[in-house]
Each structure stands twice: as structure tokens, then as C-alpha cells.
Amino acid sequence: MSPVLTLCGHLFCWACLHQWLEAQHQNPTCPVCKAGCAQDKVIPIYGRGKEQLDPRSTTPKRPAGQRPEPFRNPNQTGFALGTGQVTFTGTMLPPFMFTPFGIQYGATYSGTIGGNGAVQTPMQAYVSRMFFMLGTLILVGILLY
Amino acid sequence: MAKPMFARRLSKELKDLAMNAPAGVNIIDANDFKVWKLGLAGAPGTLYDGEKFQLEFNFGPNYPLESPQVLFVGDNIPVHPHIYSNGHICLDVLYNHWSPVQTVASICLSLQSMLSSCTSKEPPPDNATYVKTARANPKHTAWAFHDDTV
């Protein structure tokens, strides 16, 4: 029932550990190894089973897990730009498009192949839309002149 | 209503003790969840080889969050630099270094180890004054733990 893990690696049931941390409020320690411990320093363990909660239980809620930001490789940010919005193919790009825009589109295109599930921030969506509009304007310009 | 924590814990400990008690430890009397009497035999090859001692455990309602009162009783109190002649034991894990993972069995083992590492059977230097002034409950004594060798 509600397992938690201390940072020193010892496993307890949250109801029991909480009682001990409360009883020891001045200098809470791990019951096993006496390393420093605190309510916000324990990690909940989630199993597959349904949590059996005793409605009479008065112990406070088990602390939530921490969500550190995942590490992102800065060299792969081009992938995140790609969504289904951009429909240019590589062959349609005129030669002079191999400007910074063109390269950007190339990268965008490669991203669309497998990157549909990529999470897009609003900022990236904005940049992507701007490039799309610029590209359209240039194409229209080529066609008209 | 569910059994209180100390009762659940002590019935489990009693079962474990009855099944496999540490060497030299036997239950003399454990009929309730308040006071237990255990026998402790001096380990072979140590200064206390062949001696038999009696330990009394008093459990409060907050056990195991709070340590039990543990003292030697009966007519044979071990002569040891950390055991007073009134049965009080100077051992940090019984007082401010208590932790709920400790059990009656683990306390017996700690005491066994404390006796076994003794090199000369001497009472504590302040035995006479302590025994005169100490209260019945050793948990009320302000212990100073300064000697880890014995």
C-alpha cells in the first residue's frame, strides 16, 4: 500500500514512514540507515495494481513524483519544427531557394517523415508558419514575373 | 477496529522470536504487549560464557515509533562498563538513536555484542552515584554516549 522510496534507497509504506517522520520532526532520518530524510525527499513507487485506499486513513497524501525536464539535444531542434503543415517537396524547391530559408525547409521536410508525434511549442509553430508564408510569397513572385 | 500498531508489530515479533530466536535468547514470559521477559545467555568464548541474564522489555503504546524500556533484572546483572548495577544499560540505540526497524531480537543481538566485546568485567566508574540518583525508567536518564569500544 502506497510504497515510497527514500533517496538513500530504502522502501517503506507511506503510512508508516510518515508516522516516523512526524515523530521525528526535528531531525527526520531514514529508519534503516539514518540518512537525512524528509516528506519532500521520498519518491512514490507506482505499480500496476489499483491503489487500495482506506477511507478512514488520515495520513496525508503521498508526495507526488518529481518530473525533471528531459535532456534535449540542441542539434536536433530542427526536427521539432516539422509538422504536417509544410507540404513542400525537395524537388519543387527552385535552385535559389538554397538560402537559409531553403535549408530550413529541407530540415523541416525531413522532420515531417517520421516526426508527426513531435511536441511543438507555440513559438516553433509561429516560426514554421512564417517560413511557410515567406515561401509562398516568393513562389507567387516567381510565377507572376 | 483494526489492531493498534504496537499490537500488530509485537505479535509478529513474538512469532519470529518463537520460530527462530537469536542464539542465546529465549522467551521467559511474553503474555501481553506491555512487558516481556527474555533470557540472555553469555556467548561462548567471551567473559560472560555460561552466565545467564534476564532482560525486561516495557513497551509503550507508541512502540515501535518510540523505543521500549530495556533493562537487566533478576539477581544476576552483568558486570560491564556500560551496565549499571540497577540494570540500566547505556546503549545509544535504546534511547536517542532508536529506529523503528529495530526489534526485540535486534536489541538482544546488540546487547549480546556489547557483552562479547568487553575485555574486563568492571562496573561503570560512576555506578554508585548513578544507582542512588537514577529514576526507575532508564529513558529518563540523560545519557552521554562517549565510548564506542565496548
Coordinates of C-alpha atoms in Angstrom, one line a residue:
Chain A
M1 CA 0.0 0.0 0.0
S2 CA 1.4 3.3 -1.2
P3 CA 5.1 2.4 -1.4
V4 CA 7.7 5.1 -1.2
L5 CA 11.4 5.1 -1.7
T6 CA 13.9 7.3 0.2
L7 CA 16.7 8.9 -1.6
C8 CA 19.1 6.5 0.2
G9 CA 17.2 3.6 -1.5
H10 CA 15.1 2.2 1.3
L11 CA 11.5 1.1 0.7
F12 CA 8.6 1.8 3.1
C13 CA 4.9 2.0 3.1
W14 CA 4.0 5.7 3.1
A15 CA 1.6 5.5 6.1
C16 CA 4.4 4.0 8.3
L17 CA 7.2 6.3 7.1
H18 CA 5.0 9.3 7.5
Q19 CA 4.4 8.4 11.2
W20 CA 8.0 8.1 11.8
L21 CA 8.9 11.4 10.1
E22 CA 6.3 13.1 12.1
A23 CA 7.5 11.5 15.4
Q24 CA 11.0 12.7 14.5
H25 CA 10.1 16.1 13.2
Q26 CA 13.3 17.9 14.4
N27 CA 15.8 15.8 12.5
P28 CA 14.0 13.2 10.4
T29 CA 16.1 10.3 9.3
C30 CA 15.7 7.1 7.4
P31 CA 14.7 4.3 9.8
V32 CA 17.2 1.9 8.2
C33 CA 20.4 3.8 7.6
K34 CA 19.7 7.1 9.5
A35 CA 20.4 9.2 6.4
G36 CA 18.6 12.5 6.3
C37 CA 15.1 12.2 5.1
A38 CA 12.0 14.4 4.7
Q39 CA 8.5 14.3 3.2
D40 CA 9.6 16.0 0.0
K41 CA 12.6 13.7 -0.3
V42 CA 10.8 10.5 -0.9
I43 CA 9.8 9.0 -4.3
P44 CA 6.4 7.3 -4.7
I45 CA 6.5 3.9 -6.4
Y46 CA 3.7 3.3 -8.9
G47 CA 2.8 -0.3 -9.5
R48 CA 0.2 -1.8 -11.9
G49 CA -2.3 -2.7 -9.2
K50 CA -5.1 -0.4 -8.3
E51 CA -4.4 1.7 -5.2
Q52 CA -6.3 0.4 -2.2
L53 CA -7.1 3.5 -0.2
D54 CA -8.6 3.2 3.2
P55 CA -11.2 5.9 3.6
R56 CA -10.5 6.0 7.3
S57 CA -6.9 6.7 6.7
T58 CA -5.9 10.1 8.0
T59 CA -2.4 10.1 6.7
P60 CA -1.8 13.0 4.3
K61 CA -1.5 12.3 0.6
R62 CA 1.7 10.6 -0.5
P63 CA 4.1 13.1 -2.1
A64 CA 3.9 13.3 -5.8
G65 CA 6.7 12.2 -8.1
Q66 CA 9.2 14.7 -9.4
R67 CA 9.3 15.5 -13.1
P68 CA 12.8 16.7 -14.1
E69 CA 12.9 18.2 -17.7
P70 CA 14.2 15.6 -20.1
F71 CA 17.5 16.3 -21.7
R72 CA 17.2 17.6 -25.3
N73 CA 20.0 17.5 -27.8
P74 CA 20.3 21.1 -29.1
N75 CA 21.5 19.8 -32.5
Q76 CA 18.1 18.2 -33.2
T77 CA 15.9 21.2 -32.7
G78 CA 15.2 21.2 -36.4
F79 CA 13.1 18.1 -36.0
A80 CA 10.7 19.9 -33.7
L81 CA 9.9 22.4 -36.4
G82 CA 8.5 19.7 -38.7
T83 CA 4.7 19.1 -38.7
G84 CA 2.3 18.1 -41.4
Q85 CA 1.7 21.8 -42.2
V86 CA 4.6 22.1 -44.6
T87 CA 4.0 20.4 -47.9
F88 CA 7.0 21.4 -50.0
T89 CA 8.9 18.6 -51.5
G90 CA 12.6 18.8 -52.2
T91 CA 12.3 18.8 -55.9
M92 CA 9.9 21.7 -56.0
L93 CA 12.4 24.0 -54.4
P94 CA 13.9 26.4 -57.0
P95 CA 17.8 26.5 -57.0
F96 CA 18.0 30.0 -55.4
M97 CA 15.9 28.6 -52.5
F98 CA 19.1 27.1 -51.1
T99 CA 19.4 30.2 -49.0
P100 CA 19.0 29.9 -45.2
F101 CA 15.2 29.5 -45.9
G102 CA 15.7 26.6 -48.2
I103 CA 18.0 24.8 -45.9
Q104 CA 15.4 25.4 -43.2
Y105 CA 12.8 23.8 -45.3
G106 CA 15.0 20.9 -46.1
A107 CA 15.3 20.2 -42.5
T108 CA 11.6 20.8 -42.0
Y109 CA 10.8 18.3 -44.7
S110 CA 12.9 15.6 -43.2
G111 CA 11.2 16.1 -40.0
T112 CA 7.8 15.5 -41.4
I113 CA 8.6 12.0 -42.4
G114 CA 8.6 10.5 -39.0
G115 CA 8.2 13.4 -36.7
N116 CA 4.4 13.8 -36.6
G117 CA 4.3 12.9 -32.9
A118 CA 6.9 15.6 -32.0
V119 CA 5.7 18.1 -29.5
Q120 CA 5.6 21.6 -30.9
T121 CA 5.8 24.7 -28.8
P122 CA 3.7 27.8 -29.9
M123 CA 6.9 29.6 -30.7
Q124 CA 8.0 26.9 -33.1
A125 CA 4.6 26.8 -34.7
Y126 CA 4.8 30.6 -35.3
V127 CA 8.2 30.4 -36.9
S128 CA 7.1 27.5 -39.0
R129 CA 4.1 29.4 -40.3
M130 CA 6.2 32.5 -41.0
F131 CA 8.6 30.5 -43.2
F132 CA 5.6 28.9 -45.0
M133 CA 4.1 32.3 -45.8
L134 CA 7.5 33.7 -46.9
G135 CA 8.0 30.7 -49.2
T136 CA 4.5 31.1 -50.7
L137 CA 5.2 34.8 -51.4
I138 CA 8.4 34.0 -53.2
L139 CA 6.7 31.3 -55.3
V140 CA 4.0 33.7 -56.2
G141 CA 6.6 36.3 -57.1
I142 CA 8.4 33.8 -59.4
L143 CA 5.1 32.8 -61.1
L144 CA 4.0 36.4 -61.7
Y145 CA 7.3 37.8 -63.1
Chain B
M1 CA -11.5 -1.9 14.7
A2 CA -8.1 -2.8 13.5
K3 CA -5.4 -3.8 16.0
P4 CA -3.2 -0.9 17.0
M5 CA 0.2 -0.7 15.5
F6 CA 2.1 -1.9 18.6
A7 CA 0.0 -5.0 18.9
R8 CA 0.3 -5.9 15.3
R9 CA 4.1 -5.4 15.4
L10 CA 4.6 -7.3 18.7
S11 CA 2.6 -10.3 17.7
K12 CA 4.7 -10.5 14.6
E13 CA 7.9 -10.2 16.6
L14 CA 6.7 -12.8 19.1
K15 CA 6.1 -15.2 16.2
D16 CA 9.5 -14.6 14.8
L17 CA 11.1 -15.0 18.2
A18 CA 9.4 -18.3 18.8
M19 CA 10.3 -19.6 15.3
N20 CA 14.0 -18.6 15.3
A21 CA 15.3 -16.6 18.2
P22 CA 18.9 -15.4 18.1
A23 CA 21.5 -17.7 19.7
G24 CA 21.4 -17.5 23.5
V25 CA 18.0 -15.8 23.6
N26 CA 14.9 -17.4 25.0
I27 CA 11.4 -16.1 25.9
I28 CA 10.6 -16.4 29.6
D29 CA 7.4 -14.5 29.7
A30 CA 5.5 -12.7 26.9
N31 CA 1.8 -12.9 27.7
D32 CA 0.8 -9.4 26.8
F33 CA 2.0 -6.5 24.7
K34 CA 3.2 -4.5 27.7
V35 CA 6.0 -6.3 29.5
W36 CA 8.2 -9.1 28.1
K37 CA 10.9 -11.1 30.0
L38 CA 13.7 -12.7 28.0
G39 CA 16.6 -14.8 28.9
L40 CA 20.0 -13.9 27.6
A41 CA 23.0 -16.3 27.8
G42 CA 26.6 -15.1 27.7
A43 CA 28.2 -16.1 24.3
P44 CA 30.6 -18.9 24.4
G45 CA 34.3 -17.9 24.4
T46 CA 33.6 -14.5 26.0
L47 CA 34.0 -13.2 29.5
Y48 CA 30.3 -14.0 30.1
D49 CA 30.4 -17.6 28.9
G50 CA 28.0 -19.7 30.8
E51 CA 26.3 -16.8 32.6
K52 CA 22.5 -16.3 32.3
F53 CA 20.8 -12.9 32.5
Q54 CA 17.3 -11.7 32.4
L55 CA 16.1 -8.8 30.3
E56 CA 12.9 -6.9 30.8
F57 CA 11.2 -5.0 27.9
N58 CA 8.5 -2.5 28.6
F59 CA 6.6 -1.4 25.5
G60 CA 4.6 1.9 25.3
P61 CA 1.6 2.4 23.1
N62 CA 3.8 4.2 20.6
Y63 CA 6.1 1.3 20.0
P64 CA 7.8 1.0 17.5
L65 CA 7.9 4.7 17.0
E66 CA 9.3 5.0 20.5
S67 CA 11.9 2.7 22.0
P68 CA 10.9 0.2 24.6
Q69 CA 12.4 0.5 28.2
V70 CA 15.0 -2.2 28.3
L71 CA 16.9 -3.2 31.5
F72 CA 18.5 -6.2 33.1
V73 CA 16.6 -7.6 36.0
G74 CA 16.9 -10.6 38.4
D75 CA 19.8 -11.5 40.7
N76 CA 22.5 -11.6 38.0
I77 CA 23.1 -8.2 36.4
P78 CA 26.1 -8.4 34.1
V79 CA 29.2 -6.6 35.3
H80 CA 30.1 -4.4 32.4
P81 CA 31.5 -0.8 32.0
H82 CA 28.1 0.2 30.3
I83 CA 25.7 -1.6 32.6
Y84 CA 24.8 -0.2 35.9
S85 CA 24.1 -2.4 38.9
N86 CA 20.4 -1.4 38.9
G87 CA 20.1 -3.0 35.4
H88 CA 20.2 0.3 33.4
I89 CA 22.0 0.0 30.1
C90 CA 24.0 2.7 28.5
L91 CA 23.4 2.0 24.8
D92 CA 22.6 4.7 22.3
V93 CA 20.2 2.6 20.2
L94 CA 17.9 2.2 23.2
Y95 CA 17.5 6.0 23.6
N96 CA 18.1 8.8 21.1
H97 CA 19.4 6.6 18.3
W98 CA 16.4 4.3 18.3
S99 CA 14.8 3.5 15.0
P100 CA 11.6 1.6 14.3
V101 CA 13.4 -1.0 12.2
Q102 CA 14.9 -2.4 15.4
T103 CA 13.2 -5.3 17.1
V104 CA 13.4 -7.1 20.4
A105 CA 15.6 -9.7 18.6
S106 CA 17.9 -7.0 17.2
I107 CA 18.2 -5.4 20.7
C108 CA 19.2 -8.7 22.2
L109 CA 21.8 -9.1 19.5
S110 CA 23.2 -5.6 20.2
L111 CA 23.4 -6.4 23.9
Q112 CA 25.0 -9.8 23.2
S113 CA 27.6 -8.0 21.0
M114 CA 28.1 -5.4 23.7
L115 CA 28.8 -8.1 26.3
S116 CA 31.0 -10.0 23.9
S117 CA 33.3 -7.1 23.1
C118 CA 34.0 -6.5 26.8
T119 CA 37.6 -7.0 27.8
S120 CA 37.4 -6.5 31.6
K121 CA 34.4 -7.0 33.8
E122 CA 34.2 -3.7 35.6
P123 CA 31.2 -1.6 36.6
P124 CA 30.8 1.9 35.2
P125 CA 33.0 4.4 37.1
D126 CA 30.0 6.4 38.3
N127 CA 28.0 3.3 39.2
A128 CA 27.5 4.2 43.0
T129 CA 26.2 7.8 42.4
Y130 CA 24.1 6.8 39.4
V131 CA 22.3 4.0 41.1
K132 CA 21.5 6.3 44.1
T133 CA 20.0 9.1 42.0
A134 CA 18.6 7.4 38.8
R135 CA 14.9 7.1 38.3
A136 CA 13.3 3.7 37.7
N137 CA 12.9 4.3 33.9
P138 CA 16.3 4.4 32.2
K139 CA 14.7 6.5 29.4
H140 CA 14.6 9.4 31.8
T141 CA 18.3 9.5 32.2
A142 CA 20.3 12.0 30.1
W143 CA 22.8 9.6 28.6
A144 CA 26.1 10.6 27.2
F145 CA 27.5 8.1 24.6
H146 CA 31.2 8.6 24.6
D147 CA 32.8 5.2 24.3
D148 CA 32.2 3.0 21.2
T149 CA 34.8 0.4 22.1
V150 CA 32.8 -1.8 24.4

